[in-house]
Amino acid sequence: MGTKNNSDSTDSAGGGSNQMWGGRFAAAPDALMERINASIGFDKALYAQDIAGSVAHARMLGDVGILSDADVTAICDGLAGIRDEIEAGTFEFKTELEDIHMNIEARLTERIGDAAGRLHTARSRNDQVATDFRLWVRDAVDAADDALKALQTALIDQAEVHADWVMPGFTHLQAAQPVTAGHHLLAYVEMFGRDRSRFSDARARLNESPLGAGALAGTGFPIKRDMTATALGFDRPTANSLDSVSDRDFVLEYLAAAAICAGHLSRLGEELVIWSSAQFRFARLSDAFSTGSSMMPQKRNPDAAELIRGKTGRVLGAFVALSTVMKGLPLAYSKDMQEDKEPVFDAAEALMVCVAAATGMIADLTFDRERLAAAAGEGFTTATDLADWLVREAGVPFRESHHITGRVVALAEEKGCGLEDLALAELTAIDERISNAVFDVLGVDNSVRSRNSYGGTAPDNVRAQVISARERFLK
């Protein structure tokens, strides 16, 4: 995050005209510099991670003999008290102290005195913030996984109930072939499963500790980086001190996974908007996720679904913003990297509220079975079943069967009826190879039952996939 002015300084607060930066600077920053430089307005969100990192660092320094046992105890107790103050809302965050690190260190000095100044031994704000931010992003990844699991649970539960409810499947938003509502819902279970996998992959790569990398070159103190890595739940320390403090790939990976996930949420939101419209009437959102119109009393607006769709831009924008910040930075640390926090915090909040809203909407969603079935038969959606039947049962080459089926559709359209409503004589007049057995696949219920290939929409398939999805995603 680079929440400091001179990125390579590891000094704690000292004397001089500017206590923050020490004797190198003769004058204090003016108000504008203070404003552009300070990050406490947003990086205070890292307080828990900053305190956890400092506790681990203090205990390691004590273990190697750099700090006395008394100093370690004072530091850890003081940090615990500061955490309590922040969580109680009584901690005073000061802009002139720039960032969360110096705000906490200054308060620690007030609480325990000189021992606080020893905490920053063998540590820079560069490796400190890199550690804090990895811990925060790791927590965000875990929260996203938990939330997506809850959304998958709601989708799977609905899919099980609606395993044999027939509805139209679409391509180009035109009725294509009948599917079941359960099958449609399980498609989103797969999408969100891939999202969880992407978050999991990102977590595995980010779970290395930068603590101890110093400003950029490591430290000459006899520290134990493995000890602090283990204490903070990391798999290992990072291998290169330059990369440790300049890497923000872990943030970009989180944002990339979040952006793809937000895209999936947006698609689901769009379908909920469509399904709940008066023109479709496939489903109804509960009152909890609908609003009315200030002018038109008949309206039920799917505002929650629309907001999910809209917030996708914020998440994607965060990825673009940070990619742009990082694209031209030389190694190691640059102040530009302070701009990595706000977009991520905003994107994470937007993603979590969208997942939660989607979960609530799906759990409360009610379908209109009669309307779904009626719509499933509109647009001659079983035409492909007729073409497939001609290939399978009459040995007709598919290109020829496609032409025959087109003529049958034209006849049904002319008569204003469904394919299954045509008489056998009318069908054989088009092609004598059509027999009465064709009616076993015409009609939407027959159509979906026949789609029993692995991954297909047949109700028995859907029920089997519900069981499989619970095993794959919810265990």
XYZ file of C-alpha atoms in Angstrom:
475
model
C 0.000 0.000 0.000
C 2.802 2.422 0.441
C 1.234 4.399 3.189
C 4.276 6.594 3.792
C 6.318 9.373 2.296
C 9.843 7.968 2.092
C 9.402 4.362 1.070
C 12.837 3.185 2.150
C 12.795 4.551 5.701
C 12.476 1.984 8.458
C 12.913 4.492 11.288
C 10.252 4.820 13.913
C 9.059 8.259 14.968
C 12.029 10.446 15.815
C 13.052 14.016 16.434
C 13.482 16.973 14.104
C 10.997 19.351 12.653
C 8.998 16.465 11.282
C 8.742 13.598 13.746
C 7.278 11.244 11.184
C 10.162 11.397 8.726
C 13.021 12.146 11.108
C 15.975 14.464 10.606
C 16.133 14.149 6.816
C 13.411 16.786 6.369
C 13.596 20.326 7.686
C 10.008 21.390 7.101
C 6.631 19.854 7.765
C 4.397 19.070 4.784
C 1.849 21.647 3.827
C -1.854 20.882 3.977
C -2.139 19.735 0.362
C 0.786 17.341 0.657
C -0.658 15.983 3.863
C -3.968 15.442 2.163
C -2.623 13.641 -0.914
C -0.159 11.599 1.110
C -2.368 10.388 3.948
C -4.088 7.034 3.601
C -5.586 6.602 7.070
C -9.035 7.437 5.722
C -9.155 4.043 4.042
C -6.281 1.897 5.281
C -7.654 1.886 8.807
C -9.618 -1.107 7.516
C -6.345 -3.021 7.904
C -6.134 -2.493 11.667
C -6.740 -6.125 12.654
C -4.201 -7.413 10.157
C -1.666 -4.766 11.149
C -1.974 -5.674 14.814
C -1.730 -9.401 14.079
C 1.423 -8.846 12.026
C 2.973 -6.701 14.737
C 2.247 -9.271 17.427
C 3.870 -12.012 15.345
C 6.859 -9.765 14.617
C 7.291 -8.825 18.294
C 7.195 -12.438 19.437
C 9.753 -13.400 16.799
C 12.039 -10.555 17.877
C 11.749 -11.826 21.409
C 12.506 -15.376 20.348
C 15.784 -14.336 18.673
C 16.802 -12.115 21.597
C 16.309 -8.715 19.954
C 13.507 -7.818 22.360
C 13.321 -8.664 26.046
C 10.468 -10.752 27.387
C 9.176 -7.673 29.190
C 9.115 -5.658 25.972
C 7.341 -8.430 24.106
C 4.679 -8.673 26.806
C 4.205 -4.912 26.920
C 3.963 -4.643 23.136
C 1.491 -7.515 22.761
C -0.683 -6.334 25.632
C -0.590 -2.785 24.323
C -1.593 -3.873 20.831
C -4.467 -5.919 22.247
C -5.674 -2.822 24.066
C -5.456 -0.756 20.883
C -7.484 -3.349 19.019
C -10.136 -3.107 21.711
C -10.154 0.698 21.416
C -10.600 0.553 17.642
C -13.397 -1.996 17.867
C -15.094 0.032 20.595
C -14.914 3.147 18.436
C -12.840 5.140 20.920
C -9.564 5.178 18.972
C -8.655 8.547 17.447
C -7.308 8.185 13.908
C -5.036 11.122 13.035
C -4.464 12.252 9.460
C -1.101 13.783 10.332
C 0.143 10.294 11.191
C -0.567 9.265 7.594
C -1.499 5.621 7.859
C -2.754 2.799 10.032
C 0.793 1.678 10.883
C 1.912 4.968 12.356
C -1.424 5.618 14.044
C -1.121 2.329 15.886
C 2.567 2.808 16.668
C 1.971 6.318 18.030
C -0.810 5.075 20.269
C 1.334 2.156 21.388
C 4.031 4.640 22.401
C 1.465 6.538 24.459
C 0.429 3.336 26.180
C 3.761 1.595 26.866
C 6.510 4.138 26.260
C 9.916 3.418 24.766
C 9.290 -0.295 24.170
C 6.967 0.664 21.328
C 9.893 2.175 19.416
C 11.661 -1.194 19.392
C 8.804 -2.950 17.590
C 9.851 -1.640 14.194
C 13.301 -3.229 14.399
C 14.032 -5.330 11.278
C 10.833 -4.164 9.650
C 9.802 -1.522 7.105
C 6.407 -0.152 6.363
C 6.934 -1.735 2.939
C 6.951 -5.315 4.160
C 4.501 -4.406 6.905
C 1.805 -3.210 4.528
C 2.464 -6.032 2.070
C 1.850 -8.461 4.925
C -1.225 -6.630 6.167
C -2.734 -6.514 2.720
C -2.101 -10.181 2.004
C -3.842 -11.044 5.255
C -6.777 -8.789 4.338
C -7.118 -10.199 0.818
C -6.889 -13.728 2.200
C -9.781 -12.937 4.539
C -11.720 -11.473 1.586
C -11.134 -14.633 -0.445
C -12.382 -16.808 2.409
C -15.454 -14.625 2.860
C -16.228 -14.811 -0.863
C -15.947 -18.584 -0.809
C -18.334 -18.879 2.127
C -20.832 -16.519 0.498
C -20.713 -18.309 -2.854
C -21.217 -21.644 -1.136
C -24.416 -20.264 0.420
C -25.559 -19.051 -3.013
C -24.871 -22.473 -4.517
C -26.886 -24.053 -1.714
C -29.894 -21.883 -2.548
C -29.581 -22.690 -6.255
C -29.231 -26.425 -5.655
C -32.221 -26.463 -3.316
C -34.352 -24.719 -5.940
C -33.038 -27.005 -8.681
C -34.093 -30.053 -6.709
C -37.631 -28.744 -6.251
C -37.922 -27.798 -9.927
C -36.106 -30.758 -11.464
C -39.032 -31.577 -13.783
C -40.552 -28.121 -14.300
C -40.351 -27.498 -18.025
C -39.377 -24.086 -19.361
C -37.963 -22.717 -22.609
C -34.243 -22.726 -23.098
C -32.956 -19.805 -25.140
C -30.280 -18.911 -27.610
C -30.167 -15.287 -28.780
C -33.008 -14.835 -26.238
C -35.195 -16.747 -28.689
C -36.938 -19.947 -27.613
C -34.667 -22.795 -28.706
C -35.367 -26.096 -26.919
C -37.276 -27.061 -23.800
C -35.226 -27.478 -20.645
C -36.122 -27.865 -17.006
C -35.949 -25.047 -14.506
C -33.738 -27.228 -12.335
C -31.293 -27.696 -15.190
C -31.166 -23.944 -15.795
C -30.442 -23.203 -12.143
C -27.696 -25.810 -11.990
C -25.882 -23.965 -14.775
C -25.257 -21.145 -12.294
C -24.078 -23.632 -9.691
C -21.324 -24.609 -12.119
C -20.438 -20.969 -12.808
C -20.114 -20.116 -9.151
C -18.175 -23.324 -8.583
C -15.577 -22.103 -11.067
C -15.520 -18.762 -9.268
C -14.780 -20.524 -6.000
C -12.019 -22.459 -7.719
C -10.460 -19.237 -9.005
C -10.547 -17.707 -5.532
C -9.000 -20.872 -4.131
C -6.190 -20.747 -6.686
C -5.547 -17.094 -5.866
C -5.446 -17.892 -2.153
C -2.861 -20.611 -2.642
C -0.554 -18.237 -4.474
C -0.954 -15.310 -2.097
C -0.342 -17.348 1.048
C 3.323 -16.392 1.446
C 4.584 -13.939 4.043
C 6.491 -10.786 3.005
C 7.239 -9.920 6.638
C 10.965 -9.606 7.133
C 11.717 -8.483 3.581
C 12.363 -5.001 4.946
C 12.202 -1.977 2.707
C 13.455 -3.937 -0.317
C 16.722 -5.726 0.514
C 16.037 -7.796 3.631
C 17.691 -7.111 6.982
C 20.942 -7.828 8.772
C 19.144 -8.776 11.990
C 18.973 -12.532 12.783
C 15.225 -12.801 12.242
C 13.179 -15.972 11.730
C 10.851 -15.380 8.788
C 9.509 -18.917 8.968
C 8.340 -18.234 12.509
C 6.303 -15.156 11.608
C 4.957 -16.841 8.470
C 3.670 -19.774 10.524
C 2.240 -17.520 13.228
C 0.196 -15.650 10.601
C -1.054 -18.774 8.840
C 1.131 -18.426 5.751
C 2.579 -21.478 4.047
C 6.071 -20.011 3.788
C 7.937 -16.694 3.589
C 8.327 -15.016 0.204
C 11.593 -15.892 -1.552
C 12.776 -12.512 -2.878
C 12.796 -9.310 -0.851
C 12.415 -7.044 -3.889
C 9.410 -8.957 -5.161
C 7.987 -9.218 -1.651
C 7.394 -5.491 -1.301
C 6.573 -4.677 -4.936
C 4.186 -7.562 -5.686
C 0.486 -6.817 -5.973
C -0.340 -9.809 -8.159
C -2.273 -11.273 -5.250
C -4.592 -8.255 -5.295
C -5.010 -8.373 -9.062
C -5.811 -12.082 -8.933
C -8.452 -11.457 -6.290
C -9.948 -8.649 -8.369
C -9.848 -10.729 -11.556
C -11.706 -13.566 -9.833
C -14.125 -11.046 -8.325
C -14.753 -9.436 -11.722
C -15.553 -12.772 -13.374
C -17.795 -13.684 -10.454
C -19.546 -10.317 -10.677
C -20.151 -11.022 -14.356
C -21.874 -14.274 -13.441
C -23.937 -12.498 -10.826
C -24.891 -9.897 -13.418
C -26.096 -12.587 -15.818
C -28.197 -14.112 -13.053
C -29.546 -10.680 -12.166
C -30.454 -10.053 -15.799
C -32.372 -13.311 -15.989
C -34.256 -12.475 -12.813
C -35.201 -9.125 -14.347
C -36.441 -10.847 -17.485
C -38.215 -13.703 -15.732
C -40.080 -11.388 -13.362
C -41.299 -9.037 -16.102
C -44.969 -8.909 -17.030
C -44.089 -10.078 -20.512
C -42.410 -13.282 -19.307
C -44.062 -13.975 -15.927
C -41.802 -16.972 -15.363
C -41.023 -16.155 -11.740
C -41.822 -13.753 -8.954
C -39.367 -12.060 -6.646
C -40.383 -11.731 -3.028
C -41.387 -8.375 -1.590
C -38.064 -8.274 0.259
C -36.213 -7.860 -3.035
C -38.708 -5.743 -4.978
C -39.714 -2.104 -4.826
C -42.695 -0.114 -5.994
C -43.016 2.934 -8.188
C -43.636 6.388 -6.774
C -46.028 7.060 -9.654
C -47.329 3.718 -10.975
C -49.037 1.650 -8.276
C -49.051 -1.560 -10.328
C -45.269 -1.781 -10.615
C -43.031 -4.358 -8.932
C -39.485 -3.382 -9.744
C -36.655 -5.923 -9.477
C -34.302 -3.347 -8.030
C -32.037 -5.794 -6.199
C -31.414 -7.768 -9.396
C -30.757 -4.549 -11.306
C -28.295 -3.339 -8.682
C -26.408 -6.618 -8.865
C -26.171 -6.082 -12.593
C -25.038 -2.494 -12.121
C -22.419 -3.091 -9.432
C -20.498 -5.340 -11.788
C -19.036 -2.181 -13.296
C -17.524 -1.200 -9.956
C -15.815 -4.555 -9.504
C -14.488 -4.657 -13.047
C -13.426 -1.023 -12.710
C -11.358 -1.859 -9.641
C -9.417 -4.462 -11.603
C -8.786 -2.025 -14.451
C -7.766 0.729 -12.029
C -5.174 -1.334 -10.195
C -3.859 -2.899 -13.412
C -3.277 0.620 -14.690
C -1.513 1.694 -11.491
C 0.862 -1.274 -11.568
C 1.638 -1.490 -15.267
C 4.704 0.774 -15.372
C 6.224 0.636 -11.902
C 9.927 -0.181 -11.532
C 11.064 -2.364 -8.649
C 10.633 -2.094 -5.810
C 8.185 0.170 -3.996
C 6.599 3.328 -5.380
C 4.047 5.597 -3.765
C 1.637 4.818 -6.598
C 0.960 1.555 -4.790
C -0.927 3.410 -2.101
C -3.724 3.460 -4.676
C -4.193 -0.302 -4.360
C -6.480 -0.218 -1.318
C -9.593 1.811 -2.058
C -10.584 -0.018 -5.267
C -10.150 -3.384 -3.574
C -12.102 -2.421 -0.490
C -14.924 -1.079 -2.666
C -14.932 -4.107 -4.964
C -14.960 -6.556 -2.065
C -17.883 -4.778 -0.420
C -19.820 -4.661 -3.700
C -19.163 -8.328 -4.415
C -20.244 -9.495 -0.976
C -23.482 -7.515 -0.963
C -24.292 -8.779 -4.467
C -23.704 -12.418 -3.543
C -25.819 -12.011 -0.415
C -28.646 -10.358 -2.359
C -28.545 -13.031 -5.051
C -28.718 -15.732 -2.390
C -31.764 -14.113 -0.813
C -33.527 -13.648 -4.146
C -32.936 -17.231 -5.257
C -34.015 -18.673 -1.919
C -37.290 -16.699 -2.052
C -37.928 -17.070 -5.795
C -41.233 -18.640 -6.860
C -41.853 -19.999 -10.350
C -45.127 -20.129 -12.300
C -45.232 -23.728 -13.510
C -48.107 -23.281 -15.959
C -46.573 -20.208 -17.538
C -43.195 -21.912 -17.851
C -44.732 -24.943 -19.544
C -46.791 -22.829 -21.919
C -43.765 -20.763 -22.884
C -41.695 -23.914 -23.341
C -43.964 -24.967 -26.201
C -43.958 -21.624 -27.961
C -41.738 -21.121 -30.962
C -41.701 -24.790 -32.049
C -39.035 -25.651 -29.507
C -39.321 -29.394 -30.181
C -38.302 -29.045 -33.833
C -34.822 -30.351 -33.041
C -36.402 -33.416 -31.432
C -38.178 -34.147 -34.714
C -34.964 -33.714 -36.683
C -33.066 -35.971 -34.276
C -35.846 -38.583 -34.428
C -35.617 -38.723 -38.223
C -31.868 -39.344 -37.955
C -32.106 -41.843 -35.126
C -35.208 -43.807 -36.125
C -35.492 -43.375 -39.899
C -31.806 -43.206 -40.823
C -32.188 -39.818 -42.514
C -28.967 -37.773 -42.848
C -29.114 -34.814 -40.470
C -28.946 -32.165 -43.199
C -31.934 -33.778 -44.899
C -33.814 -34.176 -41.639
C -33.183 -30.497 -40.929
C -34.865 -29.609 -44.249
C -37.816 -31.951 -43.591
C -38.308 -30.499 -40.130
C -38.304 -26.996 -41.568
C -41.208 -27.940 -43.817
C -43.082 -29.414 -40.822
C -42.518 -26.199 -38.832
C -43.799 -24.140 -41.764
C -46.972 -26.248 -41.870
C -47.554 -25.910 -38.128
C -46.982 -22.181 -38.360
C -49.478 -21.946 -41.199
C -52.063 -23.905 -39.195
C -51.325 -22.012 -35.962
C -50.653 -25.127 -33.913
C -47.792 -26.949 -32.250
C -45.830 -29.712 -33.928
C -47.405 -32.291 -31.650
C -50.876 -31.115 -32.780
C -50.324 -32.014 -36.435
C -51.993 -35.180 -37.681
C -49.843 -38.138 -38.673
C -51.224 -37.916 -42.213
C -50.021 -34.330 -42.453
C -46.568 -35.388 -41.348
C -46.305 -38.369 -43.699
C -47.434 -36.159 -46.556
C -44.197 -34.248 -46.002
C -42.069 -37.384 -45.572
C -43.399 -40.916 -45.571
C -40.673 -42.133 -43.218
C -42.369 -40.351 -40.311
C -44.348 -42.785 -38.165
C -46.668 -42.524 -35.190
C -43.690 -43.124 -32.905
C -42.565 -39.537 -33.548
C -45.159 -38.298 -31.079
C -43.085 -39.877 -28.303
C -40.561 -37.036 -28.683
C -42.888 -34.196 -29.658
C -44.285 -32.115 -26.796
C -42.107 -30.387 -24.256
C -42.321 -33.039 -21.521
C -41.309 -35.781 -23.924
C -38.554 -33.577 -25.260
C -36.851 -32.945 -21.925
C -37.169 -36.585 -20.879
C -35.339 -37.620 -24.039
C -32.340 -35.354 -23.288
C -30.696 -37.895 -21.024
C -27.072 -37.634 -22.141
C -24.602 -36.729 -19.392
C -25.146 -33.063 -18.538
C -28.499 -33.014 -20.313
C -31.774 -31.565 -19.094
C -33.764 -34.762 -18.448
C -35.374 -34.608 -14.990
C -33.629 -37.792 -13.852
C -30.336 -36.237 -14.915
C -31.121 -33.087 -12.978
C -31.887 -35.066 -9.837
C -28.611 -36.938 -10.201
C -26.729 -33.692 -10.768
C -28.305 -32.189 -7.656
C -26.837 -35.048 -5.630
C -23.494 -34.641 -7.376
C -23.473 -30.866 -6.859
C -24.100 -31.236 -3.140
C -21.172 -33.633 -2.943
C -18.842 -31.495 -5.080
C -19.598 -28.053 -3.703
C -21.265 -28.252 -0.305
C -19.243 -30.787 1.638
